[in-house]
């Protein structure tokens, strides 16, 4: 299967609101940009730059160079020892089934 092609794009994020006093606009812009940066970082979505805009009834951000998707990630988890993962008949033990369920995997994912 070919790798996904990920391209960067610009995104405008705008919030309409009740009229805000002019003295609050800069703080509101700063806070919105801070929240978006934090959330995108947690989601592992990169971007090049953030431009901020506001009017008394609008707060907006322009995310320049926002990636279209997260990078692939490999997560390796260590489950129960092989001696505890299978019973005498070679079937998965309760511990192994619990581990697989918690990891969202199937027996075929074990190596």
Tab-separated table of C-alpha atoms in Angstrom:
chain	number	residue	atom	x	y	z
A	1	UNK	CA	0.000	0.000	0.000
A	2	UNK	CA	1.533	3.391	-0.941
A	3	UNK	CA	2.242	5.911	1.781
A	4	UNK	CA	-0.306	8.666	2.206
A	5	UNK	CA	0.710	11.934	0.635
A	6	UNK	CA	0.581	14.641	3.258
A	7	UNK	CA	0.409	18.226	2.106
A	8	UNK	CA	0.425	21.395	4.140
A	9	UNK	CA	-2.499	23.783	3.785
A	10	UNK	CA	-3.760	26.999	5.319
A	11	UNK	CA	-6.811	26.963	7.591
A	12	UNK	CA	-8.986	29.844	8.759
A	13	UNK	CA	-10.603	29.313	12.155
A	14	UNK	CA	-13.220	31.942	13.040
A	15	UNK	CA	-15.493	32.421	16.019
A	16	UNK	CA	-18.471	34.763	15.970
A	17	UNK	CA	-19.365	36.270	19.335
A	18	UNK	CA	-21.268	39.009	21.108
A	19	UNK	CA	-19.593	42.378	20.894
A	20	UNK	CA	-16.348	42.382	22.858
A	21	UNK	CA	-14.870	45.536	24.355
A	22	UNK	CA	-11.867	46.748	22.335
A	23	UNK	CA	-9.627	46.443	25.402
A	24	UNK	CA	-10.232	42.671	25.574
A	25	UNK	CA	-9.552	41.829	21.933
A	26	UNK	CA	-5.762	41.442	22.222
A	27	UNK	CA	-6.069	39.152	25.277
A	28	UNK	CA	-8.784	37.121	23.542
A	29	UNK	CA	-6.613	36.724	20.416
A	30	UNK	CA	-3.630	35.687	22.534
A	31	UNK	CA	-5.646	33.151	24.518
A	32	UNK	CA	-7.290	31.633	21.431
A	33	UNK	CA	-3.892	31.252	19.731
A	34	UNK	CA	-2.462	29.666	22.903
A	35	UNK	CA	-5.318	27.153	23.119
A	36	UNK	CA	-5.070	26.209	19.425
A	37	UNK	CA	-1.281	25.804	19.613
A	38	UNK	CA	-1.596	23.572	22.694
A	39	UNK	CA	-4.377	21.426	21.212
A	40	UNK	CA	-2.614	20.968	17.864
A	41	UNK	CA	0.586	20.045	19.684
A	42	UNK	CA	-1.267	17.397	21.729
A	43	UNK	CA	-2.793	16.055	18.499
A	44	UNK	CA	0.673	15.995	16.908
A	45	UNK	CA	-0.415	18.286	14.088
A	46	UNK	CA	2.288	20.702	13.043
A	47	UNK	CA	1.993	24.113	11.408
A	48	UNK	CA	4.356	26.842	10.305
A	49	UNK	CA	2.754	30.012	11.634
A	50	UNK	CA	-0.361	31.486	13.250
A	51	UNK	CA	-1.814	34.833	12.200
A	52	UNK	CA	-4.440	36.396	14.464
A	53	UNK	CA	-7.327	38.680	13.559
A	54	UNK	CA	-10.180	40.219	15.506
A	55	UNK	CA	-13.087	42.604	15.356
A	56	UNK	CA	-15.524	43.342	18.162
A	57	UNK	CA	-17.712	40.459	16.890
A	58	UNK	CA	-15.116	38.059	15.491
A	59	UNK	CA	-11.982	36.235	16.610
A	60	UNK	CA	-10.044	34.466	13.892
A	61	UNK	CA	-6.809	32.582	13.374
A	62	UNK	CA	-5.105	31.676	10.129
A	63	UNK	CA	-2.980	28.567	10.515
A	64	UNK	CA	-0.354	28.672	7.804
A	65	UNK	CA	1.178	25.400	6.658
A	66	UNK	CA	-1.033	23.127	8.767
A	67	UNK	CA	-0.180	19.496	8.061
A	68	UNK	CA	-3.018	17.406	6.661
A	69	UNK	CA	-2.484	14.478	9.032
A	70	UNK	CA	-0.464	13.043	11.845
A	71	UNK	CA	2.767	11.217	11.228
A	72	UNK	CA	2.503	7.445	11.525
A	73	UNK	CA	3.447	6.201	14.952
A	74	UNK	CA	4.536	2.748	16.085
A	75	UNK	CA	3.577	1.867	19.636
A	76	UNK	CA	5.134	-1.232	21.127
A	77	UNK	CA	3.648	-2.600	24.343
A	78	UNK	CA	4.994	-5.460	26.396
A	79	UNK	CA	2.426	-7.918	27.611
A	80	UNK	CA	2.602	-10.885	29.955
A	81	UNK	CA	5.475	-13.343	29.628
A	82	UNK	CA	4.904	-16.133	27.103
A	83	UNK	CA	4.710	-18.661	29.936
A	84	UNK	CA	1.766	-16.694	31.387
A	85	UNK	CA	0.168	-15.741	28.079
A	86	UNK	CA	-0.766	-19.298	27.043
A	87	UNK	CA	-2.297	-22.154	28.998
A	88	UNK	CA	-1.371	-25.863	28.756
A	89	UNK	CA	-3.528	-26.279	25.626
A	90	UNK	CA	-1.829	-23.393	23.815
A	91	UNK	CA	-4.846	-21.121	24.165
A	92	UNK	CA	-4.586	-17.516	25.298
A	93	UNK	CA	-4.799	-17.073	29.031
A	94	UNK	CA	-7.092	-14.582	30.748
A	95	UNK	CA	-4.079	-12.290	31.297
A	96	UNK	CA	-3.185	-12.311	27.592
A	97	UNK	CA	-6.786	-11.716	26.498
A	98	UNK	CA	-7.017	-8.793	28.936
A	99	UNK	CA	-3.765	-7.323	27.612
A	100	UNK	CA	-4.912	-7.621	23.992
A	101	UNK	CA	-8.264	-6.047	24.793
A	102	UNK	CA	-6.634	-3.115	26.615
A	103	UNK	CA	-4.313	-2.555	23.651
A	104	UNK	CA	-7.096	-2.868	21.056
A	105	UNK	CA	-5.264	-5.753	19.354
A	106	UNK	CA	-5.869	-9.330	18.310
A	107	UNK	CA	-3.828	-12.495	18.777
A	108	UNK	CA	-2.422	-12.002	15.270
A	109	UNK	CA	-0.721	-8.776	16.429
A	110	UNK	CA	1.459	-10.602	18.950
A	111	UNK	CA	5.099	-11.204	18.104
